[in-house]
Each structure stands twice: as structure tokens, then as C-alpha cells.
mmCIF file of C-alpha atoms and ligand atoms in Angstrom:
data_model
loop_
_atom_site.group_PDB
_atom_site.id
_atom_site.type_symbol
_atom_site.label_atom_id
_atom_site.label_comp_id
_atom_site.label_asym_id
_atom_site.label_seq_id
_atom_site.Cartn_x
_atom_site.Cartn_y
_atom_site.Cartn_z
ATOM 1 C CA MET A 1 -6.131 4.940 -34.529
ATOM 2 C CA GLU A 2 -4.541 7.773 -32.496
ATOM 3 C CA THR A 3 -1.574 6.715 -30.352
ATOM 4 C CA LYS A 4 -2.330 6.899 -26.631
ATOM 5 C CA LEU A 5 -0.059 8.590 -24.117
ATOM 6 C CA ALA A 6 0.592 7.119 -20.654
ATOM 7 C CA LEU A 7 2.339 8.765 -17.701
ATOM 8 C CA ILE A 8 3.971 6.336 -15.262
ATOM 9 C CA THR A 9 5.237 7.636 -11.910
ATOM 10 C CA GLY A 10 8.180 5.752 -10.432
ATOM 11 C CA ALA A 11 9.395 4.254 -13.704
ATOM 12 C CA THR A 12 13.076 3.928 -12.761
ATOM 13 C CA SER A 13 12.713 0.418 -11.333
ATOM 14 C CA GLY A 14 10.435 -2.482 -10.468
ATOM 15 C CA ILE A 15 6.777 -2.360 -11.429
ATOM 16 C CA GLY A 16 6.955 1.095 -13.052
ATOM 17 C CA LYS A 17 9.860 0.176 -15.314
ATOM 18 C CA ALA A 18 8.319 -3.166 -16.333
ATOM 19 C CA THR A 19 5.044 -1.343 -17.076
ATOM 20 C CA ALA A 20 6.880 1.144 -19.296
ATOM 21 C CA PHE A 21 8.160 -1.750 -21.425
ATOM 22 C CA LYS A 22 4.786 -3.513 -21.607
ATOM 23 C CA LEU A 23 2.845 -0.344 -22.473
ATOM 24 C CA ALA A 24 5.405 0.632 -25.113
ATOM 25 C CA GLU A 25 5.086 -2.865 -26.562
ATOM 26 C CA SER A 26 1.301 -2.315 -26.678
ATOM 27 C CA GLY A 27 1.763 0.909 -28.668
ATOM 28 C CA TYR A 28 1.650 3.616 -25.996
ATOM 29 C CA ASP A 29 3.826 6.713 -26.026
ATOM 30 C CA LEU A 30 5.211 7.362 -22.551
ATOM 31 C CA ILE A 31 6.048 10.015 -19.994
ATOM 32 C CA ILE A 32 8.216 8.424 -17.320
ATOM 33 C CA THR A 33 9.034 9.960 -13.926
ATOM 34 C CA GLY A 34 11.351 9.363 -10.984
ATOM 35 C CA ARG A 35 14.191 10.895 -8.950
ATOM 36 C CA ARG A 36 17.123 8.935 -10.446
ATOM 37 C CA VAL A 37 17.862 10.880 -13.600
ATOM 38 C CA LYS A 38 20.412 8.449 -15.114
ATOM 39 C CA LEU A 39 17.953 5.539 -14.878
ATOM 40 C CA LEU A 40 15.241 7.685 -16.447
ATOM 41 C CA MET A 41 17.487 8.687 -19.346
ATOM 42 C CA ASP A 42 18.562 5.064 -19.944
ATOM 43 C CA LEU A 43 14.945 3.923 -19.996
ATOM 44 C CA GLU A 44 13.895 6.779 -22.289
ATOM 45 C CA ILE A 45 16.543 5.727 -24.844
ATOM 46 C CA LEU A 46 15.624 2.028 -24.585
ATOM 47 C CA ILE A 47 11.938 2.740 -25.166
ATOM 48 C CA GLN A 48 12.658 4.981 -28.144
ATOM 49 C CA ARG A 49 15.185 2.587 -29.674
ATOM 50 C CA ASN A 50 13.588 -0.794 -29.027
ATOM 51 C CA TYR A 51 9.895 0.067 -29.318
ATOM 52 C CA LYS A 52 10.014 3.119 -31.635
ATOM 53 C CA ARG A 53 7.677 4.957 -29.257
ATOM 54 C CA ARG A 54 7.882 8.586 -28.137
ATOM 55 C CA CYS A 55 9.202 8.745 -24.577
ATOM 56 C CA LEU A 56 9.818 11.778 -22.346
ATOM 57 C CA SER A 57 11.497 11.752 -18.913
ATOM 58 C CA LEU A 58 10.386 14.036 -16.101
ATOM 59 C CA ASN A 59 12.819 14.143 -13.219
ATOM 60 C CA PHE A 60 11.225 15.230 -9.933
ATOM 61 C CA ASP A 61 10.650 14.115 -6.388
ATOM 62 C CA ILE A 62 6.915 13.506 -6.152
ATOM 63 C CA ARG A 63 6.966 14.773 -2.535
ATOM 64 C CA ASN A 64 8.053 18.206 -3.722
ATOM 65 C CA SER A 65 4.847 19.868 -4.842
ATOM 66 C CA LYS A 66 6.667 22.801 -6.500
ATOM 67 C CA GLU A 67 9.000 20.524 -8.526
ATOM 68 C CA LEU A 68 6.039 18.400 -9.564
ATOM 69 C CA ASP A 69 3.932 21.406 -10.541
ATOM 70 C CA THR A 70 6.774 22.991 -12.538
ATOM 71 C CA ALA A 71 7.609 19.765 -14.389
ATOM 72 C CA MET A 72 3.982 19.203 -15.373
ATOM 73 C CA ASN A 73 3.379 22.852 -16.321
ATOM 74 C CA LYS A 74 6.423 22.824 -18.594
ATOM 75 C CA LEU A 75 5.149 19.863 -20.628
ATOM 76 C CA PRO A 76 5.288 20.711 -24.346
ATOM 77 C CA SER A 77 1.833 20.967 -25.935
ATOM 78 C CA ASP A 78 2.143 17.626 -27.751
ATOM 79 C CA TRP A 79 2.769 15.846 -24.408
ATOM 80 C CA ARG A 80 -0.251 17.252 -22.584
ATOM 81 C CA LYS A 81 -2.998 14.892 -23.727
ATOM 82 C CA ILE A 82 -2.392 12.151 -21.188
ATOM 83 C CA ASP A 83 -4.784 9.241 -21.687
ATOM 84 C CA LEU A 84 -3.521 6.976 -18.928
ATOM 85 C CA LEU A 85 -1.962 7.788 -15.542
ATOM 86 C CA ILE A 86 -0.280 4.987 -13.601
ATOM 87 C CA ASN A 87 0.127 6.142 -9.999
ATOM 88 C CA ASN A 88 2.933 3.765 -9.090
ATOM 89 C CA ALA A 89 5.658 5.767 -7.278
ATOM 90 C CA GLY A 90 5.684 4.593 -3.699
ATOM 91 C CA LEU A 91 7.621 2.959 -0.942
ATOM 92 C CA ALA A 92 7.660 1.428 2.512
ATOM 93 C CA LEU A 93 10.321 2.418 5.020
ATOM 94 C CA GLY A 94 11.003 0.270 8.074
ATOM 95 C CA LEU A 95 9.082 -2.552 9.684
ATOM 96 C CA ASP A 96 8.667 -1.452 13.282
ATOM 97 C CA PRO A 97 6.004 -1.401 15.974
ATOM 98 C CA ILE A 98 4.211 1.933 16.236
ATOM 99 C CA HIS A 99 6.029 3.028 19.414
ATOM 100 C CA LYS A 100 9.389 2.568 17.675
ATOM 101 C CA GLY A 101 8.388 4.201 14.400
ATOM 102 C CA ASP A 102 10.534 6.851 12.761
ATOM 103 C CA LEU A 103 8.768 10.164 12.126
ATOM 104 C CA SER A 104 10.799 10.941 8.997
ATOM 105 C CA HIS A 105 9.903 7.507 7.557
ATOM 106 C CA TRP A 106 6.238 8.191 8.264
ATOM 107 C CA GLU A 107 6.422 11.567 6.542
ATOM 108 C CA GLN A 108 8.195 10.152 3.501
ATOM 109 C CA MET A 109 5.623 7.365 3.041
ATOM 110 C CA ILE A 110 2.655 9.709 3.506
ATOM 111 C CA ASP A 111 4.110 12.408 1.248
ATOM 112 C CA THR A 112 4.988 9.931 -1.530
ATOM 113 C CA ASN A 113 2.224 7.336 -1.416
ATOM 114 C CA ILE A 114 -0.696 9.669 -0.658
ATOM 115 C CA LYS A 115 0.097 13.339 -1.228
ATOM 116 C CA GLY A 116 2.195 12.786 -4.371
ATOM 117 C CA LEU A 117 -0.490 10.558 -5.880
ATOM 118 C CA LEU A 118 -3.174 13.140 -5.096
ATOM 119 C CA GLN A 119 -1.278 16.083 -6.547
ATOM 120 C CA ILE A 120 -0.282 14.474 -9.842
ATOM 121 C CA SER A 121 -3.796 13.066 -10.238
ATOM 122 C CA LYS A 122 -5.304 16.526 -9.800
ATOM 123 C CA ILE A 123 -2.977 17.997 -12.438
ATOM 124 C CA VAL A 124 -3.488 15.222 -15.001
ATOM 125 C CA LEU A 125 -7.235 15.187 -14.393
ATOM 126 C CA GLN A 126 -7.668 18.791 -15.566
ATOM 127 C CA GLY A 127 -7.198 17.630 -19.173
ATOM 128 C CA MET A 128 -9.012 14.325 -18.718
ATOM 129 C CA VAL A 129 -12.099 16.066 -17.317
ATOM 130 C CA GLU A 130 -12.070 18.612 -20.136
ATOM 131 C CA ARG A 131 -11.832 15.858 -22.761
ATOM 132 C CA LYS A 132 -14.237 13.606 -20.870
ATOM 133 C CA SER A 133 -11.939 10.638 -21.227
ATOM 134 C CA GLY A 134 -9.014 9.009 -19.502
ATOM 135 C CA HIS A 135 -7.951 6.256 -17.137
ATOM 136 C CA ILE A 136 -6.157 6.299 -13.802
ATOM 137 C CA ILE A 137 -4.642 3.101 -12.408
ATOM 138 C CA ASN A 138 -3.556 3.371 -8.786
ATOM 139 C CA ILE A 139 -1.031 0.895 -7.416
ATOM 140 C CA SER A 140 -2.306 -0.183 -4.026
ATOM 141 C CA SER A 141 -1.144 -3.298 -2.146
ATOM 142 C CA ILE A 142 -2.327 -6.220 -0.046
ATOM 143 C CA ALA A 143 -1.359 -3.684 2.669
ATOM 144 C CA GLY A 144 -4.301 -1.602 1.440
ATOM 145 C CA LYS A 145 -6.680 -4.497 2.063
ATOM 146 C CA GLU A 146 -5.323 -5.790 5.372
ATOM 147 C CA ALA A 147 -3.331 -4.163 8.163
ATOM 148 C CA TYR A 148 -0.336 -6.083 9.509
ATOM 149 C CA GLY A 149 1.767 -5.503 12.611
ATOM 150 C CA ASN A 150 4.901 -3.328 12.273
ATOM 151 C CA GLY A 151 3.499 -1.764 9.131
ATOM 152 C CA SER A 152 0.989 0.745 10.455
ATOM 153 C CA VAL A 153 1.944 3.753 8.356
ATOM 154 C CA TYR A 154 2.651 1.880 5.100
ATOM 155 C CA CYS A 155 -0.670 0.022 5.539
ATOM 156 C CA ALA A 156 -2.397 3.342 6.292
ATOM 157 C CA THR A 157 -1.029 4.904 3.086
ATOM 158 C CA LYS A 158 -2.221 1.988 0.979
ATOM 159 C CA HIS A 159 -5.635 1.957 2.725
ATOM 160 C CA ALA A 160 -5.735 5.646 1.759
ATOM 161 C CA VAL A 161 -4.971 4.725 -1.858
ATOM 162 C CA GLU A 162 -7.930 2.323 -1.771
ATOM 163 C CA ALA A 163 -10.246 5.016 -0.361
ATOM 164 C CA ILE A 164 -9.014 7.657 -2.832
ATOM 165 C CA THR A 165 -9.555 5.190 -5.702
ATOM 166 C CA LYS A 166 -13.165 4.567 -4.670
ATOM 167 C CA SER A 167 -13.959 8.269 -4.196
ATOM 168 C CA MET A 168 -12.211 9.238 -7.443
ATOM 169 C CA ARG A 169 -14.288 6.697 -9.336
ATOM 170 C CA ILE A 170 -17.473 8.354 -8.062
ATOM 171 C CA ASP A 171 -16.248 11.922 -8.728
ATOM 172 C CA LEU A 172 -15.175 11.056 -12.262
ATOM 173 C CA LEU A 173 -18.276 9.056 -13.228
ATOM 174 C CA PRO A 174 -19.903 11.983 -15.127
ATOM 175 C CA PHE A 175 -16.755 12.380 -17.218
ATOM 176 C CA GLY A 176 -16.415 8.770 -18.361
ATOM 177 C CA ILE A 177 -12.989 8.522 -16.731
ATOM 178 C CA LYS A 178 -12.013 5.046 -15.589
ATOM 179 C CA VAL A 179 -10.355 4.496 -12.200
ATOM 180 C CA SER A 180 -8.768 1.149 -11.347
ATOM 181 C CA SER A 181 -6.725 -0.279 -8.530
ATOM 182 C CA VAL A 182 -4.099 -3.018 -8.579
ATOM 183 C CA ALA A 183 -3.197 -4.461 -5.195
ATOM 184 C CA PRO A 184 -0.242 -6.870 -5.324
ATOM 185 C CA GLY A 185 1.143 -9.147 -2.646
ATOM 186 C CA MET A 186 4.902 -9.726 -2.576
ATOM 187 C CA VAL A 187 6.668 -8.569 -5.747
ATOM 188 C CA ASN A 188 10.414 -8.985 -6.133
ATOM 189 C CA THR A 189 11.622 -5.441 -6.916
ATOM 190 C CA GLU A 190 13.788 -2.881 -5.103
ATOM 191 C CA PHE A 191 10.868 -2.457 -2.671
ATOM 192 C CA SER A 192 12.292 -4.566 0.189
ATOM 193 C CA THR A 193 15.833 -3.221 -0.238
ATOM 194 C CA VAL A 194 14.384 0.289 0.119
ATOM 195 C CA ARG A 195 12.212 -0.762 3.065
ATOM 196 C CA PHE A 196 15.232 -2.165 4.921
ATOM 197 C CA GLY A 197 17.487 0.820 4.204
ATOM 198 C CA GLY A 198 19.680 -0.981 1.652
ATOM 199 C CA ASP A 199 20.112 -4.204 3.682
ATOM 200 C CA ARG A 200 20.072 -6.697 0.800
ATOM 201 C CA ALA A 201 20.270 -9.791 3.022
ATOM 202 C CA LYS A 202 17.144 -8.740 4.895
ATOM 203 C CA ALA A 203 15.414 -7.875 1.635
ATOM 204 C CA TYR A 204 16.357 -11.250 0.144
ATOM 205 C CA ALA A 205 14.997 -13.049 3.227
ATOM 206 C CA THR A 206 11.535 -11.587 2.542
ATOM 207 C CA TYR A 207 11.237 -13.973 -0.409
ATOM 208 C CA ASN A 208 13.053 -16.918 1.133
ATOM 209 C CA GLY A 209 11.602 -20.293 0.134
ATOM 210 C CA LEU A 210 8.833 -18.949 -2.095
ATOM 211 C CA SER A 211 8.364 -17.588 -5.583
ATOM 212 C CA PRO A 212 7.230 -13.972 -5.324
ATOM 213 C CA LEU A 213 5.465 -12.144 -8.119
ATOM 214 C CA THR A 214 7.695 -10.411 -10.653
ATOM 215 C CA ALA A 215 7.406 -6.818 -11.825
ATOM 216 C CA ASP A 216 6.437 -8.263 -15.225
ATOM 217 C CA ASP A 217 3.440 -10.058 -13.672
ATOM 218 C CA ILE A 218 2.093 -6.733 -12.432
ATOM 219 C CA ALA A 219 2.986 -4.875 -15.641
ATOM 220 C CA GLU A 220 1.023 -7.460 -17.628
ATOM 221 C CA THR A 221 -1.981 -6.981 -15.347
ATOM 222 C CA ILE A 222 -1.779 -3.190 -15.632
ATOM 223 C CA THR A 223 -1.538 -3.408 -19.420
ATOM 224 C CA TRP A 224 -4.519 -5.761 -19.559
ATOM 225 C CA ILE A 225 -6.576 -3.342 -17.430
ATOM 226 C CA ALA A 226 -5.527 -0.411 -19.632
ATOM 227 C CA THR A 227 -6.475 -2.131 -22.858
ATOM 228 C CA ARG A 228 -10.068 -3.219 -22.053
ATOM 229 C CA PRO A 229 -12.806 -1.779 -24.306
ATOM 230 C CA LYS A 230 -14.049 1.757 -23.531
ATOM 231 C CA HIS A 231 -17.218 0.520 -21.785
ATOM 232 C CA VAL A 232 -15.320 -1.879 -19.460
ATOM 233 C CA ASN A 233 -13.555 -0.767 -16.283
ATOM 234 C CA ILE A 234 -11.645 -3.171 -14.064
ATOM 235 C CA ASN A 235 -12.286 -1.668 -10.625
ATOM 236 C CA ASP A 236 -10.025 -3.735 -8.483
ATOM 237 C CA VAL A 237 -7.415 -6.477 -8.903
ATOM 238 C CA LEU A 238 -5.854 -8.245 -5.910
ATOM 239 C CA ILE A 239 -2.938 -10.298 -7.202
ATOM 240 C CA MET A 240 -0.840 -12.596 -5.041
ATOM 241 C CA PRO A 241 1.989 -15.106 -5.412
ATOM 242 C CA THR A 242 0.542 -18.617 -5.276
ATOM 243 C CA ALA A 243 2.577 -19.157 -2.091
ATOM 244 C CA GLN A 244 0.968 -16.169 -0.322
ATOM 245 C CA ALA A 245 -2.670 -16.439 0.799
ATOM 246 C CA ASN A 246 -2.981 -13.008 2.422
ATOM 247 C CA ALA A 247 -0.864 -10.490 4.347
ATOM 248 C CA PHE A 248 -0.093 -13.091 7.040
ATOM 249 C CA ASN A 249 0.034 -16.594 5.567
ATOM 250 C CA THR A 250 2.785 -17.737 3.236
ATOM 251 C CA TYR A 251 4.032 -21.213 2.413
ATOM 252 C CA ARG A 252 7.817 -21.438 2.239
ATOM 253 C CA LYS A 253 9.735 -24.510 1.055
ATOM 254 C CA SER A 254 11.574 -24.809 4.366
ATOM 255 C CA GLU A 255 8.249 -24.929 6.354
HETATM 256 P P1 LIG B 301 10.685 -0.080 -6.440
HETATM 257 O O1 LIG B 301 11.396 0.404 -5.217
HETATM 258 O O2 LIG B 301 11.389 -0.996 -7.354
HETATM 259 O O3 LIG B 301 10.144 1.169 -7.267
HETATM 260 C C1 LIG B 301 9.616 2.307 -6.649
HETATM 261 C C2 LIG B 301 9.543 3.443 -7.658
HETATM 262 O O4 LIG B 301 8.968 4.592 -6.997
HETATM 263 C C3 LIG B 301 10.917 3.843 -8.160
HETATM 264 O O5 LIG B 301 10.870 4.074 -9.547
HETATM 265 C C4 LIG B 301 11.199 5.137 -7.418
HETATM 266 O O6 LIG B 301 11.963 6.006 -8.255
HETATM 267 C C5 LIG B 301 9.782 5.711 -7.237
HETATM 268 N N1 LIG B 301 9.748 6.640 -6.123
HETATM 269 C C6 LIG B 301 9.875 6.370 -4.803
HETATM 270 N N2 LIG B 301 9.873 7.505 -4.100
HETATM 271 C C7 LIG B 301 9.737 8.517 -4.985
HETATM 272 C C8 LIG B 301 9.690 9.921 -4.877
HETATM 273 N N3 LIG B 301 9.767 10.545 -3.682
HETATM 274 N N4 LIG B 301 9.558 10.678 -5.986
HETATM 275 C C9 LIG B 301 9.480 10.071 -7.204
HETATM 276 N N5 LIG B 301 9.518 8.751 -7.381
HETATM 277 C C10 LIG B 301 9.653 7.981 -6.279
HETATM 278 O O7 LIG B 301 9.345 -0.760 -5.870
HETATM 279 P P2 LIG B 301 8.062 -1.376 -6.608
HETATM 280 O O8 LIG B 301 8.212 -1.354 -8.058
HETATM 281 O O9 LIG B 301 7.784 -2.659 -5.949
HETATM 282 O O10 LIG B 301 6.963 -0.331 -6.122
HETATM 283 C C11 LIG B 301 6.050 0.290 -6.988
HETATM 284 C C12 LIG B 301 4.715 0.434 -6.273
HETATM 285 O O11 LIG B 301 4.189 -0.856 -5.984
HETATM 286 C C13 LIG B 301 4.780 1.164 -4.924
HETATM 287 O O12 LIG B 301 3.684 2.047 -4.839
HETATM 288 C C14 LIG B 301 4.655 0.037 -3.907
HETATM 289 O O13 LIG B 301 4.100 0.478 -2.699
HETATM 290 C C15 LIG B 301 3.723 -0.902 -4.648
HETATM 291 N N6 LIG B 301 3.719 -2.296 -4.205
HETATM 292 C C16 LIG B 301 4.890 -3.016 -4.194
HETATM 293 C C17 LIG B 301 4.851 -4.337 -3.762
HETATM 294 C C18 LIG B 301 6.100 -5.176 -3.657
HETATM 295 O O14 LIG B 301 6.070 -6.201 -2.937
HETATM 296 N N7 LIG B 301 7.171 -4.823 -4.339
HETATM 297 C C19 LIG B 301 3.586 -4.987 -3.374
HETATM 298 C C20 LIG B 301 2.449 -4.120 -3.419
HETATM 299 C C21 LIG B 301 2.520 -2.842 -3.843
HETATM 300 P P3 LIG B 301 13.234 6.861 -7.760
HETATM 301 O O15 LIG B 301 13.866 6.128 -6.626
HETATM 302 O O16 LIG B 301 14.077 6.988 -8.983
HETATM 303 O O17 LIG B 301 12.618 8.164 -7.371
HETATM 304 C C1 LIG B 302 4.047 -4.478 -0.515
HETATM 305 C C2 LIG B 302 3.592 -5.793 -0.002
HETATM 306 O O1 LIG B 302 3.190 -7.194 2.076
HETATM 307 O O2 LIG B 302 5.172 -5.779 2.045
HETATM 308 O O3 LIG B 302 3.009 -3.569 -0.587
HETATM 309 O O4 LIG B 302 2.996 -4.829 2.329
HETATM 310 S S1 LIG B 302 3.736 -5.888 1.692
#
């Protein structure tokens, strides 16, 4: 059987990195992307050495449409048949009421979580549509299902991911292209450290007294979705830590 090729955005840490390992283990060749070039190079070598899979790093900021376009246009011909796109690159910045929000944070979240996802999807879809096959898995969030206070713009971006996923699925129906969404609750990655501007104590407190999901939990789910038979599409997975019922209710050991 022909080896499949997956492109994972935001593979330098957390869910993206764990997914790179799991997909490589399942036999996928990989294109991995992110801004931190050293982390990309390290991962590329690990995947090649430990899993004997082809792996290519693309170093660009997904907010920069020119950089993204150039990187994708320069792909060598044997890296162009992308079977699986994992739209994972994303972030939250800040946790503030709307009237105290930071405009540059808002722009960064919108440009990464929505516009970046849209642009790379459009590029990758050219080939998928032509070949009438492919699979896109968008990483949403519990914040795409519910809106919580102090998170208006992050929640809005993930609600947008949910809407884009549903519309994409309709647009791509005639081409047999699968579109799936994975919406996790709390996952212990660099996410909270990024959200709180590098404040590790604050990030750590997010998971105080409970066991959050791990990046591996989500990677396993993504890999399961990607490896269903051709006639089966998993539309939507909402996956939570057992100690988190929804965006608002958690059970912590100290409670
Ligand atoms: P991490 O911070 O660990 O990983 C985020 C990844 O996104 C990194 O690889 C980062 O790479 C990449 N990224 C961020 N901004 C850009 C950019 N401008 N250009 C290119 N790449 C970028 O967090 P997670 O693994 O947790 O996050 C992955 C996805 O999961 C996100 O979409 C997030 O919203 C979602 N999610 C996370 C949850 C959680 O609790 N952790 C829960 C629900 C959803 P680099 O910095 O090298 O560019
Ligand atoms: C990340 C989970 O609850 O911080 O998407 O929005 S949450």
C-alpha cells in the first residue's frame, strides 16, 4: 500500500508534536511546520531516525501569508501529494474581560487560529480536490462549543473553526474529502504558558488538583480518526479530562 503523507501545523510542541510521533508510528510520512526552527529540525531528525519515515520541516509563521505561500509553493514534487492535513497551530493570549482586551493579542489569535488555518487549507485542498481524496482534521476546543468569560476572542476563533469545519465538509462532499474536528478540554501543553505570557506559575495553576488530558491523548484520537476506513468520517470529537465536565465545571482535589 502507498505510504500516506500528513502535514501537521504547529508541530514544535504539545498536541502537534505528539501527533507527529503517533502518525509516524502508524506509517505516515510527515511535513511538520512551526516558527521555532531548532525544534522543527530536532523533531525531523527524531522522526527519520526512530520511525524510519520521511519527514520535512517547513519553517514559517502561519500568520504571514507570503511566507506560507512561498513555503508551500517550494515543496518538492514528491512532497506535494498531501493526504492528511492537521490544522493544529493555534494559541490563546490573555484571559481578560472584553473591555480590557489587548488588540495585538486579538489580532494574533485571529490571524493564527482562523486566517492561517483557512489559507493553508485552501493551498492543500487544490491537490486534494484534483485527486478527489484527502482528509482535513481541524483542532477546535471546548472553547469552540461554549463561550466563557474573559475568553471572548479565543472562544470566537474556535467557534469560527467549528463553523469553517461544517462548511468545508459540505463544500468538499462532491470530492470525497473527509473533514473532522477534535475539540479538547484542558490539555497540559505549552498552551497555558503561552496564554499567560510565560508565567509558569499561573500556567501550572490551571491544572491544579486535577489530571488534565495529555498531548498523547489527543494525538491518539487524531490518529484513530485518520485511520478509519475510507467510507467512515468522524465528524466531531469532544474530548475532556474526566475532572472537567464542560468549560465551567471542574472537580479539583482541594475542592
Ligand atoms: P502548544 O503551545 O504546545 O502548541 C502550539 C503550536 O502552535 C506550536 O507548535 C506553535 O509553534 C504553533 N504556533 C503557534 N502560533 C503559530 C504561528 N503564528 N505560526 C506557526 N505556528 C504557530 O499548544 P497546544 O499543543 O495545546 O495547542 C495546539 C492546538 O490545540 C491549538 O490550536 C490550541 O488552540 C488547541 N487546543 C489546546 C488545548 C489545551 O488545553 N492545550 C485545548 C483545546 C484546544 P511555534 O511556536 O514553533 O510557532
Ligand atoms: C483550550 C481549552 O478551556 O482554555 O482550548 O479554552 S480552554
